[in-house]
Tab-separated table of C-alpha atoms in Angstrom:
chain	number	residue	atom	x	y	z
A	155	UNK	CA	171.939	66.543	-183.589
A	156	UNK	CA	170.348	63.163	-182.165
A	157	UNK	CA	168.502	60.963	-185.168
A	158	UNK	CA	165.913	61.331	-183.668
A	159	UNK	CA	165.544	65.618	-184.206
A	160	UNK	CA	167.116	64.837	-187.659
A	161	UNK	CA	163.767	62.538	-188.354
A	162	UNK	CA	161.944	65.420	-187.091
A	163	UNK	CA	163.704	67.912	-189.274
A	164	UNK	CA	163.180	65.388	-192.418
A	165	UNK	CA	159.436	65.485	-191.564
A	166	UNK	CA	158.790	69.102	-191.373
A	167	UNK	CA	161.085	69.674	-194.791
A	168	UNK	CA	158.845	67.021	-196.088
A	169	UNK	CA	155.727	68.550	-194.829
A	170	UNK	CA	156.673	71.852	-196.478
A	171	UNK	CA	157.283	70.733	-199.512
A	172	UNK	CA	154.144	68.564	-199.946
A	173	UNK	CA	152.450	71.927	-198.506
A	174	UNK	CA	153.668	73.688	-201.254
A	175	UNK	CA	152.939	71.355	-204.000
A	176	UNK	CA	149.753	70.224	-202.891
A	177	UNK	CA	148.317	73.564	-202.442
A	178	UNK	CA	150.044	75.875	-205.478
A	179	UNK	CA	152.142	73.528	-207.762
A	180	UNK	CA	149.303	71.279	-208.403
A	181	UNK	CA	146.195	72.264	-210.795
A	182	UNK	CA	142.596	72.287	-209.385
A	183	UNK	CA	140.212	68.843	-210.273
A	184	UNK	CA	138.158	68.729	-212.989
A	185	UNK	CA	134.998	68.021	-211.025
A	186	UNK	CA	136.120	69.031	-207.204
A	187	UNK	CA	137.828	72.104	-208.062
A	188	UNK	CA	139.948	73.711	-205.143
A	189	UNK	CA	138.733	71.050	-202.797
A	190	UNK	CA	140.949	68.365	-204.461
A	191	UNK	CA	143.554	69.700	-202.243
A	192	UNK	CA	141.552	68.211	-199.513
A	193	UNK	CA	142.137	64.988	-200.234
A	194	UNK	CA	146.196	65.612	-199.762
A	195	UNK	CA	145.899	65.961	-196.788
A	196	UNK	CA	143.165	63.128	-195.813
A	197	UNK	CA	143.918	60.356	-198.108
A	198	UNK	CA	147.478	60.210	-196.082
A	199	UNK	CA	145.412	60.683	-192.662
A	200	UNK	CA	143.979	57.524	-193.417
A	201	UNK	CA	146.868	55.912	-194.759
A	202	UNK	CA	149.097	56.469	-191.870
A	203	UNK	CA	146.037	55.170	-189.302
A	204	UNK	CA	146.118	52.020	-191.232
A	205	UNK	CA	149.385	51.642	-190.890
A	206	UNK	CA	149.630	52.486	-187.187
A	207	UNK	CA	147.099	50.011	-186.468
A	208	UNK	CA	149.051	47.312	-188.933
A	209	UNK	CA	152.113	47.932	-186.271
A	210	UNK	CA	149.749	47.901	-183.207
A	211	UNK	CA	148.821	43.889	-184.716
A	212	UNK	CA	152.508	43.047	-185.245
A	213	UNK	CA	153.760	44.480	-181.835
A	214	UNK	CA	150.700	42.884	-180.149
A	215	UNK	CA	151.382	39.238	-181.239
A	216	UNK	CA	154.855	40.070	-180.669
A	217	UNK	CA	154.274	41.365	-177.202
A	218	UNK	CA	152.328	38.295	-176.366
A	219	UNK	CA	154.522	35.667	-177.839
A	220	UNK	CA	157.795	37.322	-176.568
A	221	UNK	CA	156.730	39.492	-173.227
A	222	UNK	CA	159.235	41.784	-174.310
A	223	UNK	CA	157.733	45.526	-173.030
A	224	UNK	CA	159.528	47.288	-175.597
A	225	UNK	CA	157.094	45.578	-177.711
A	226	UNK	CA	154.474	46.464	-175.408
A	227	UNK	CA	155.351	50.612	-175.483
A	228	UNK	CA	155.441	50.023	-179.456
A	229	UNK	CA	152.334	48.875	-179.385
A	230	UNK	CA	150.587	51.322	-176.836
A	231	UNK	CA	152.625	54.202	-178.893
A	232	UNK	CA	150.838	52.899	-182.639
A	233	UNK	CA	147.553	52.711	-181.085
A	234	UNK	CA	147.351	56.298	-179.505
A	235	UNK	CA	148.924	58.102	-183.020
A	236	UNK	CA	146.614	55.505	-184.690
A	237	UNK	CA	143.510	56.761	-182.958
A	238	UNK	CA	144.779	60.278	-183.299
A	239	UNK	CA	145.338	59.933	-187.446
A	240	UNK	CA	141.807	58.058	-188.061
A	241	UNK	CA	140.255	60.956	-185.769
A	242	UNK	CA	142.083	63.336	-188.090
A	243	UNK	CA	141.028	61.125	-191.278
A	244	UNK	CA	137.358	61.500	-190.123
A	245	UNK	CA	137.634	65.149	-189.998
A	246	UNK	CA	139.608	66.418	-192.885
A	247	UNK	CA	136.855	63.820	-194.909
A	248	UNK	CA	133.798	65.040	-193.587
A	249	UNK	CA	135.103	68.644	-194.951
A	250	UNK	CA	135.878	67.712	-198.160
A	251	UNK	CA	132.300	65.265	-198.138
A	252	UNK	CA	130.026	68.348	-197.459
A	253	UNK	CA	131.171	70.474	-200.775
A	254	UNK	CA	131.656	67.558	-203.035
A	255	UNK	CA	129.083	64.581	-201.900
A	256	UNK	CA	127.244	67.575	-200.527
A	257	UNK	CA	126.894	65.923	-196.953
A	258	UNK	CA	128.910	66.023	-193.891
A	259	UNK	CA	128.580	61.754	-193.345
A	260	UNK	CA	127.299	59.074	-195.440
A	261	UNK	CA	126.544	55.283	-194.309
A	262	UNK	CA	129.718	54.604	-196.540
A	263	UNK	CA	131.604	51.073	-195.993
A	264	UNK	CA	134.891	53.033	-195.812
A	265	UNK	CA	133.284	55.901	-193.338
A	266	UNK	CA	131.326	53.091	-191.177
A	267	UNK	CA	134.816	51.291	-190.881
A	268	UNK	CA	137.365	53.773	-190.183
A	269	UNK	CA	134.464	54.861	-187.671
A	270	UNK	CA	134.488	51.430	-185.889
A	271	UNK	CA	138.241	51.738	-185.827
A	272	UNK	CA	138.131	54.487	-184.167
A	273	UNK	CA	136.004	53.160	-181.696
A	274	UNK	CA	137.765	50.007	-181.000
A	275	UNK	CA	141.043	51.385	-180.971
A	276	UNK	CA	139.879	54.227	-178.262
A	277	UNK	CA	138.399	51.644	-176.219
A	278	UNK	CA	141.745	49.602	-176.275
A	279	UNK	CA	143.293	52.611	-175.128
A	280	UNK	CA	140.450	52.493	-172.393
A	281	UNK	CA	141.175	48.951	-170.977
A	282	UNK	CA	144.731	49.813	-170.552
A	283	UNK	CA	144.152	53.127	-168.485
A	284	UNK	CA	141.102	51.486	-166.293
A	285	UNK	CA	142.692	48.549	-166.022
A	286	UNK	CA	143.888	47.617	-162.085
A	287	UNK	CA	147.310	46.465	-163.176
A	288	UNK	CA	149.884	48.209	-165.647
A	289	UNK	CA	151.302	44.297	-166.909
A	290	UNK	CA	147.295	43.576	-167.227
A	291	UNK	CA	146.487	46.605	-169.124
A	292	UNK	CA	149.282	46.165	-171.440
A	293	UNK	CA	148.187	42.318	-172.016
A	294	UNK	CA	143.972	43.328	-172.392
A	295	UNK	CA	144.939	45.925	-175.194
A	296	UNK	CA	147.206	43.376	-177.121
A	297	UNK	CA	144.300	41.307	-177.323
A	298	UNK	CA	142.043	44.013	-178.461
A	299	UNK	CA	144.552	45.053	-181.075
A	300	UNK	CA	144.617	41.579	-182.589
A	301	UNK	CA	141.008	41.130	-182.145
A	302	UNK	CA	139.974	44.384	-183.711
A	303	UNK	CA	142.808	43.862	-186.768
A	304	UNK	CA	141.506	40.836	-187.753
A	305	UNK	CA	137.862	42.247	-187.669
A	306	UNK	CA	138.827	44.746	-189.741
A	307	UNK	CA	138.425	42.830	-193.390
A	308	UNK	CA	135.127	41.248	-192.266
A	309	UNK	CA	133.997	44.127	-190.995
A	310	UNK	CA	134.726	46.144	-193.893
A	311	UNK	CA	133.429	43.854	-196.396
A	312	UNK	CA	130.257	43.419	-194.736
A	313	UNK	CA	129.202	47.219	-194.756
A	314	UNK	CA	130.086	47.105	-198.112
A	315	UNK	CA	127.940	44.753	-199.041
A	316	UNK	CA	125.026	46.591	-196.597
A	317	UNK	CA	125.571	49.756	-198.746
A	318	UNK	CA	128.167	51.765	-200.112
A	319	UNK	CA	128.698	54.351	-202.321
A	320	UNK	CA	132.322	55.984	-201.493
A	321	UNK	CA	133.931	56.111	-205.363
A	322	UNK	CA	136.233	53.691	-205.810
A	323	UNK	CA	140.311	53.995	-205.195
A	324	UNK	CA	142.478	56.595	-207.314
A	325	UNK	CA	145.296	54.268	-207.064
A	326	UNK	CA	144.373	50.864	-208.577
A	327	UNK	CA	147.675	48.619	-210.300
A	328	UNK	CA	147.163	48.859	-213.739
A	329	UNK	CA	144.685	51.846	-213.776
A	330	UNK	CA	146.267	55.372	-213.017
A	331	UNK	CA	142.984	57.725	-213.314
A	332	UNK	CA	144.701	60.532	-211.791
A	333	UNK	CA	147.222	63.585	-213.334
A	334	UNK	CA	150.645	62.993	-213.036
A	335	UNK	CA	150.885	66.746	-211.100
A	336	UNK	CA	148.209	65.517	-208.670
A	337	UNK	CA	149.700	62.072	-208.266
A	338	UNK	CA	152.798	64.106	-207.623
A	339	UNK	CA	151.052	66.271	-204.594
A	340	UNK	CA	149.424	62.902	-203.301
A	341	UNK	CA	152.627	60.810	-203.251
A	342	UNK	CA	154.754	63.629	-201.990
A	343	UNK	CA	151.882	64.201	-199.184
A	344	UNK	CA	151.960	60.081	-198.491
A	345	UNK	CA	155.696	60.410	-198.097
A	346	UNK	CA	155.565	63.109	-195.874
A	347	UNK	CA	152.781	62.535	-193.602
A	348	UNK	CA	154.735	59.109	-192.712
A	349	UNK	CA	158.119	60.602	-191.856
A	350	UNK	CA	155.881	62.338	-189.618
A	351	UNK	CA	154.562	59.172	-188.100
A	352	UNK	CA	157.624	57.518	-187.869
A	353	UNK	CA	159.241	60.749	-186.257
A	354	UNK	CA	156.073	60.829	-183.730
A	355	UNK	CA	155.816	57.217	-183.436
A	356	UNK	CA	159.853	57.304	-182.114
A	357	UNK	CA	159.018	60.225	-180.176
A	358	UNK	CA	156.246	58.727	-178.223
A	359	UNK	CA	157.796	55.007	-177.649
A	360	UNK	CA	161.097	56.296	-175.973
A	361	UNK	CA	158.090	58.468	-173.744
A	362	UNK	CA	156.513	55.051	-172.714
A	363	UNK	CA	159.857	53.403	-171.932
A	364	UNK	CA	160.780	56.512	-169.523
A	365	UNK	CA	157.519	56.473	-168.142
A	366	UNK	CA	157.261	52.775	-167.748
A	367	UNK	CA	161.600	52.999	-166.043
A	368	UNK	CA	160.327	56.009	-164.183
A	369	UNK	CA	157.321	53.519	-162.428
A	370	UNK	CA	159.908	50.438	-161.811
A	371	UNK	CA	162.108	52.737	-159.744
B	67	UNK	CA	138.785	13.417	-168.218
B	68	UNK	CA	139.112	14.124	-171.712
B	69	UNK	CA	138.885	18.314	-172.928
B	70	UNK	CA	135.312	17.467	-174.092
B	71	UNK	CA	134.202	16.410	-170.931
B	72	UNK	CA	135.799	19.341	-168.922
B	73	UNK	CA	134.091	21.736	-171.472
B	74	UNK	CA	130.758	19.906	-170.749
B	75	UNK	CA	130.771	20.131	-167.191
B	76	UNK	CA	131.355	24.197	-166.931
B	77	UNK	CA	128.627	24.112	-169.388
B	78	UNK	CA	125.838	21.984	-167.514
B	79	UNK	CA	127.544	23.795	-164.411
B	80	UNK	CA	126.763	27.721	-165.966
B	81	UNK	CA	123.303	26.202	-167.030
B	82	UNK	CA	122.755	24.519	-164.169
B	83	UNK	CA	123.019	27.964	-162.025
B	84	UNK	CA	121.776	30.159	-164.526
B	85	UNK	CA	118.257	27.909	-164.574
B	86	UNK	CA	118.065	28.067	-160.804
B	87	UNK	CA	118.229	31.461	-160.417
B	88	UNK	CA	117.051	32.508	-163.974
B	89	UNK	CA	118.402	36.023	-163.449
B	90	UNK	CA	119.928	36.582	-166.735
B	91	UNK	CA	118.080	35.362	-169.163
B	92	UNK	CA	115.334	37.156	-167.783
B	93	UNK	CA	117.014	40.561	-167.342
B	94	UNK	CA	118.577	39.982	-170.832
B	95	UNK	CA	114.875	38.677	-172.387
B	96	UNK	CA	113.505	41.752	-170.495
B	97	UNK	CA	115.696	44.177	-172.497
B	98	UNK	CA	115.489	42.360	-175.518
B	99	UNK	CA	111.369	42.871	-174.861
B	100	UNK	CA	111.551	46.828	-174.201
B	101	UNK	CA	114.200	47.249	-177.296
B	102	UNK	CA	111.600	45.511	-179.742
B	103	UNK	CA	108.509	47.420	-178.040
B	104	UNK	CA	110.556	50.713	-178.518
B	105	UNK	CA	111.782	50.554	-181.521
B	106	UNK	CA	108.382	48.644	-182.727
B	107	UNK	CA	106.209	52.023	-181.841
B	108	UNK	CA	109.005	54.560	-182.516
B	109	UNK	CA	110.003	53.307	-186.134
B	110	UNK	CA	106.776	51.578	-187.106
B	111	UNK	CA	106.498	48.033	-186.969
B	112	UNK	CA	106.172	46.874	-190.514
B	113	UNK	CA	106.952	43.354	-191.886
B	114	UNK	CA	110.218	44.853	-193.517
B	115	UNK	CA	111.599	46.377	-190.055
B	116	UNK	CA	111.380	43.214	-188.135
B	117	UNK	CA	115.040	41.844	-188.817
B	118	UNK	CA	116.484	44.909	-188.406
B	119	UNK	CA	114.646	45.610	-185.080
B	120	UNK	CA	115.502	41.817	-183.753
B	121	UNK	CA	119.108	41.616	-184.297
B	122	UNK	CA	119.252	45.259	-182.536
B	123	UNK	CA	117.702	43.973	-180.410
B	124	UNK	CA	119.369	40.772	-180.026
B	125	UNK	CA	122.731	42.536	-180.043
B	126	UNK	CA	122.038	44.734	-176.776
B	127	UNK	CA	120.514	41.795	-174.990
B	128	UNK	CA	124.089	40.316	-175.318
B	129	UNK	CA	125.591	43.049	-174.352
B	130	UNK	CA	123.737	42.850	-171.509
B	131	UNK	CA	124.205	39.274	-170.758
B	132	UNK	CA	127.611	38.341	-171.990
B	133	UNK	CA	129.103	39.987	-168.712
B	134	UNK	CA	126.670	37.531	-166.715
B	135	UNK	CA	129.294	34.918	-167.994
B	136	UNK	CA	132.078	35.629	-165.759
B	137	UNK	CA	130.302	37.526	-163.167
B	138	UNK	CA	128.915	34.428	-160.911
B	139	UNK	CA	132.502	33.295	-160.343
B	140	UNK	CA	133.448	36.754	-159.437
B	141	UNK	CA	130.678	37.469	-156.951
B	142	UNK	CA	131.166	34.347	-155.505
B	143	UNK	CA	134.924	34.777	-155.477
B	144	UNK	CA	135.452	31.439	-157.199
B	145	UNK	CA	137.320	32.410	-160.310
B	146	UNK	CA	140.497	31.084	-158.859
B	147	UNK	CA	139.127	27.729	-157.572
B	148	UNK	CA	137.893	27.449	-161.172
B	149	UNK	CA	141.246	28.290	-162.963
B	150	UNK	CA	142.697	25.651	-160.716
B	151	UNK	CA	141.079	22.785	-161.402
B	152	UNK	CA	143.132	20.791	-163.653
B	153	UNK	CA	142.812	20.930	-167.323
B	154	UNK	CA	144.048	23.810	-170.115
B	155	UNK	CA	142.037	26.913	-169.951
B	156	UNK	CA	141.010	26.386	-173.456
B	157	UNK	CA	137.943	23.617	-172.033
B	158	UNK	CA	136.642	26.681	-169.512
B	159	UNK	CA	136.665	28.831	-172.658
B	160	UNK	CA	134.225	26.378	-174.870
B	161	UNK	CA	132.365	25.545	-171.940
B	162	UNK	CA	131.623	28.704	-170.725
B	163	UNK	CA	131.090	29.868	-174.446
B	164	UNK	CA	128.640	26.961	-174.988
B	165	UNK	CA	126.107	27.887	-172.350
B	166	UNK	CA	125.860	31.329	-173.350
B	167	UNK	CA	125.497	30.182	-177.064
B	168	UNK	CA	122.569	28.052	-175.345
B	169	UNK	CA	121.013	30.748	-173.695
B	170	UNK	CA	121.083	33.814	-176.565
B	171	UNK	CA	119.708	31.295	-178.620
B	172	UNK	CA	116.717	30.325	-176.278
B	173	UNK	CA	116.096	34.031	-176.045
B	174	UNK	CA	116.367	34.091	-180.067
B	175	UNK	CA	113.371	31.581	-180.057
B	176	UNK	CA	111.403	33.517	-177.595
B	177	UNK	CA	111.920	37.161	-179.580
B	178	UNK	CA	110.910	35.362	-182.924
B	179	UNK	CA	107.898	34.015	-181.194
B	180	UNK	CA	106.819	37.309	-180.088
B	181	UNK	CA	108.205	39.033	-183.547
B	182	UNK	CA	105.581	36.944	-185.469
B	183	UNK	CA	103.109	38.379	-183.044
B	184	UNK	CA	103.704	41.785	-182.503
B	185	UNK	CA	105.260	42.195	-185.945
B	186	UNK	CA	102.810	40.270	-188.505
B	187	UNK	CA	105.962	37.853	-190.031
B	188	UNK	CA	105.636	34.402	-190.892
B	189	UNK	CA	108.223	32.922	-188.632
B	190	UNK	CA	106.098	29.922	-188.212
B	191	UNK	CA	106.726	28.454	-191.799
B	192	UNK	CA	110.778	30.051	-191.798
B	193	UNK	CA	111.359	28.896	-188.313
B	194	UNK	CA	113.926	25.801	-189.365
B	195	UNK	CA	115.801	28.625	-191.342
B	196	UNK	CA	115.275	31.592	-189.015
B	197	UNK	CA	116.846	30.141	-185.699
B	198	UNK	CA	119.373	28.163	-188.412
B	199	UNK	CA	120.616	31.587	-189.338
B	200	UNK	CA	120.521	32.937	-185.728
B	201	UNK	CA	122.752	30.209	-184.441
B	202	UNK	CA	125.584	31.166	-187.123
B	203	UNK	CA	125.545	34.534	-186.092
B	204	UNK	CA	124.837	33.336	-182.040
B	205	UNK	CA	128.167	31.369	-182.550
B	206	UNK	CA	130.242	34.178	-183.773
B	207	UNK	CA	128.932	36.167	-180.961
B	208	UNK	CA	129.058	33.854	-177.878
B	209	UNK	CA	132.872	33.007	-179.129
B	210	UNK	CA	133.761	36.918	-179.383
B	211	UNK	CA	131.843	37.719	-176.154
B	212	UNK	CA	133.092	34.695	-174.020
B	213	UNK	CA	136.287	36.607	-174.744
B	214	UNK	CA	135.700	39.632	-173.976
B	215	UNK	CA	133.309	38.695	-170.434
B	216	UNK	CA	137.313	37.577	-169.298
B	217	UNK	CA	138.193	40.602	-170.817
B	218	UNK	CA	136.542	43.159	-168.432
B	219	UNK	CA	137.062	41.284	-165.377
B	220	UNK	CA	139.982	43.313	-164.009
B	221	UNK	CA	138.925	46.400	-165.397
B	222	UNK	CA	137.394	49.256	-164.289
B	223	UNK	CA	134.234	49.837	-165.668
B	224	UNK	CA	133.247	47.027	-167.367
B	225	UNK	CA	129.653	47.671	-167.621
B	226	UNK	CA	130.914	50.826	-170.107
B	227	UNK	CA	133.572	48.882	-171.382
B	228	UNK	CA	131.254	45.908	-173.010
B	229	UNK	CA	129.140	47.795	-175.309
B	230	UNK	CA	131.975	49.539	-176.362
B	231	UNK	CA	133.707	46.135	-177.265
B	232	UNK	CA	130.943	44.396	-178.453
B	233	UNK	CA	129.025	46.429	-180.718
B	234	UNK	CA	131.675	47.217	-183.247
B	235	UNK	CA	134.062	44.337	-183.023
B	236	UNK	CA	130.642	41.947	-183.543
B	237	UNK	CA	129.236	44.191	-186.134
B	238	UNK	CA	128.942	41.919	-188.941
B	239	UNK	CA	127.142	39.320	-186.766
B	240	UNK	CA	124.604	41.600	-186.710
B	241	UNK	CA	124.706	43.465	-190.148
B	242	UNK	CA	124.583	39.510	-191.792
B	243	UNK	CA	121.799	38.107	-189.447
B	244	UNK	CA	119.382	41.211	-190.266
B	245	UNK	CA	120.425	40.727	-193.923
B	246	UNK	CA	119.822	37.104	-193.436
B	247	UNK	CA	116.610	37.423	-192.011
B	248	UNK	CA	115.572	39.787	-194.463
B	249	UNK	CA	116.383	37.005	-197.187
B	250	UNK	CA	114.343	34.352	-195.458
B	251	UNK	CA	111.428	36.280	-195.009
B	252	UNK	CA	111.139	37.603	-198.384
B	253	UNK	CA	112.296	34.828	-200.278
B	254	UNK	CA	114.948	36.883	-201.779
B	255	UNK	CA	118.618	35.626	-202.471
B	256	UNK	CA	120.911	35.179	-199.816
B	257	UNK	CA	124.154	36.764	-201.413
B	258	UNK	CA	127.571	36.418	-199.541
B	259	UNK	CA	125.745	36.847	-196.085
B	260	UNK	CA	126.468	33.230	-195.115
B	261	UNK	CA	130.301	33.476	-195.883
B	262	UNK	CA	130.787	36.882	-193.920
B	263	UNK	CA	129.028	34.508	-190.834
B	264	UNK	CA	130.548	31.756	-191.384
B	265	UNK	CA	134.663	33.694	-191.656
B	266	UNK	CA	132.995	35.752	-188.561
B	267	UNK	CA	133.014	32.510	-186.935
B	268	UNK	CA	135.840	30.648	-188.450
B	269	UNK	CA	138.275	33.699	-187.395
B	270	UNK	CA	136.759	33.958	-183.664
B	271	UNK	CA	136.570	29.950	-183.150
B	272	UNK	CA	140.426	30.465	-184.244
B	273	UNK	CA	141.573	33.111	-182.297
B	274	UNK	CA	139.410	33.567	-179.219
B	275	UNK	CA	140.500	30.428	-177.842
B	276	UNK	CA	144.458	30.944	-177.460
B	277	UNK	CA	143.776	34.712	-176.767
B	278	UNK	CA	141.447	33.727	-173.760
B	279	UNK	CA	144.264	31.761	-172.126
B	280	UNK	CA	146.439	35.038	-172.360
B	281	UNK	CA	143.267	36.819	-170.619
B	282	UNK	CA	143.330	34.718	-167.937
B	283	UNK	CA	146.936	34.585	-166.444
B	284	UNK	CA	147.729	35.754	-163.355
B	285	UNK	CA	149.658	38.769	-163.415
């Protein structure tokens, strides 16, 4: 067994497990009810988008500075699960927004930026496929990728301050407001959903690099 | 020749064609026009809608007219006598980015003009602090869009592809002017809005530069 099917195997164990705790270990929310379990599945969504784009920034810069295309097939790899994840993050929230908030989409700072994200990510993934040349492509969507990461705080932090009401973060140093059974599902959930990413992320990088040896031939 | 000079003479170059010909600041003042008369009669054109309804429309005139920036040199096939004229890339960046700050903010004058008309708001008394705040956000945007003209070059598409850069990366540009122009208006406080400009610009002014040199490399 390669590491890279024993990742995979880690990540569906993992997945299982945070299934099962999420969904029938755990107790139901005071307020949400049933639709707590919800957020076990979305809060990681969004967490492992984050990160993907965090890795599409470092292998960006690092593509640039070092012209390395390994770098370059990291980059393209984080950007395309990113996209997917935030797409997924979008979704999985706007279910749990229309029992609780009692609305599918609200002009949120969180929802307006993870929206924008999405956008600018897809479009980097645009440049790269329309683009005339391959080297070019993979150049235009580094730039994008440190562009857009860099927008990201000011862009947050100004639709914030336009309007927000998403409630704040369960997870704040200092302040646990959440039960330790839920905290449990979430953390278990976090854990899992990244395995997953790293195990997709591996998956689809060693893709690019056999599709980018399969071109040079 | 010292860097300022180079950046001065692609500037008085860009401005120099672009006032002979006048082709983009009028189709980018003609779109900024319909966008205001639109959304004037579709949403109502109350006092309290005007900032909202310039910056809109300020932001899809430059989507409109950022591309103008690289597209004379293309047409005329004389990106590559440009690159090779000696000097870093950096000075065709700032030059380039300073005569499109110059025109968006000529066309800012011109909407505020016709926003005190059409709209009812005192811009005559706020115009100092109006076009003040316009420029901060006008930086941000020329730097970010200067960028992104090289961007699209060698890409198919690029009419699609510049809204779809623009608009979200430049998103607080717009979001703080209309919140700016709000507060000048109504004599209300300003908040953060000037530091979410002003880092807007800082990280472009920053960044844009050294990424625009990667932009332009030959394959």
């Amino acid at each position: 067994m390669t590491a890279q099917t024993g990742l995979g195997a880690v990540a569906v164990l993992l997945l299982g497990i945070a299934a099962y705790v999420s969904l029938f270990a755990s107790p139901p929310d005071a307020f949400q009810g049933e639709y707590v379990r919800i957020m076990y599945a979305h809060v990681p969504n969004a967490w492992v988008a984050y990160l993907a784009f965090a890795i599409t920034f470092a292998a960006s810069v690092l593509y640039l500075w070092k012209r390395r295309p390994a770098y370059d097939h990291l980059a393209h790899s984080a950007t395309e699960l990113g996209v997917l994840f935030t797409g997924l993050a979008l979704a999985t929230g706007s279910i749990w927004g229309r029992p609780v908030w009692g609305t599918w989409w609200t002009w949120d700072a969180r929802l307006v930026t993870t929206a924008m994200l999405f956008l600018i990510y897809t479009t980097a993934l645009l440049v790269r496929g329309l683009s005339d040349d391959p080297l070019r492509g993979a150049r235009l969507a580094a730039v994008i990728g440190i562009v857009g990461f860099l927008d990201v705080p000011i862009i947050h932090y100004s639709v914030v301050w336009f309007r927000t009401l998403h409630q704040p973060a369960s997870i704040a140093p200092g302040s646990l407001k959440i039960a330790p059974p839920m905290l449990l599902a979430l953390m278990l959930s976090l854990l899992a959903f990244t395995v997953l990413f790293m195990y997709l992320l591996r998956l689809r990088t060693s893709l690019a690099r056999l599709e980018a040896g399969g071109e040079m031939r | 020749m010292n860097g300022f000079l180079r950046a001065a003479a692609v500037a008085r170059k860009d401005l120099r064609v672009e006032w002979r010909g006048r082709q983009t600041i009028t189709a980018t003042g003609m779109v900024a026009l319909l966008m205001i008369l639109l959304l004037g009669f579709v949403v109502g054109s109350e006092p309290a809608r005007a900032a909202a309804i310039l910056w809109v429309a300020m932001g899809f005139a430059a989507v409109l007219g950022i591309p103008r920036v690289t597209q004379g040199e293309v047409d005329q096939q004389a990106l590559e006598t440009l690159l090779l004229y000696p000097g870093s890339r950096e000075h065709l960046f700032w030059g380039k980015c300073a005569a499109l700050t110059v025109m968006l903010s000529a066309l800012l004058v011109a909407l505020l003009v016709l926003l005190g008309v059409l709209f009812g708001v005192d811009v005559w008394d706020h115009g100092g602090a109006l076009v003040g705040v316009g420029v901060l956000g006008i930086v941000g945007l020329s730097v970010i869009g200067t960028l992104l003209a090289a961007l699209v070059l060698h890409v198919r598409g690029r009419e699609l592809l510049m809204p779809l850069l623009l608009l979200p990366l430049a998103l607080p540009v717009v979001l703080g002017c209309v919140r700016l122009t709000e507060a000048i208006l109504t004599g209300t406080a300003a908040g953060l809005w000037p530091a979410v400009l002003v880092s807007f610009d800082v990280v472009s002014v920053l960044v844009c530069p050294i990424l625009f040199e990667v932009v332009m490399d030959e394959v």
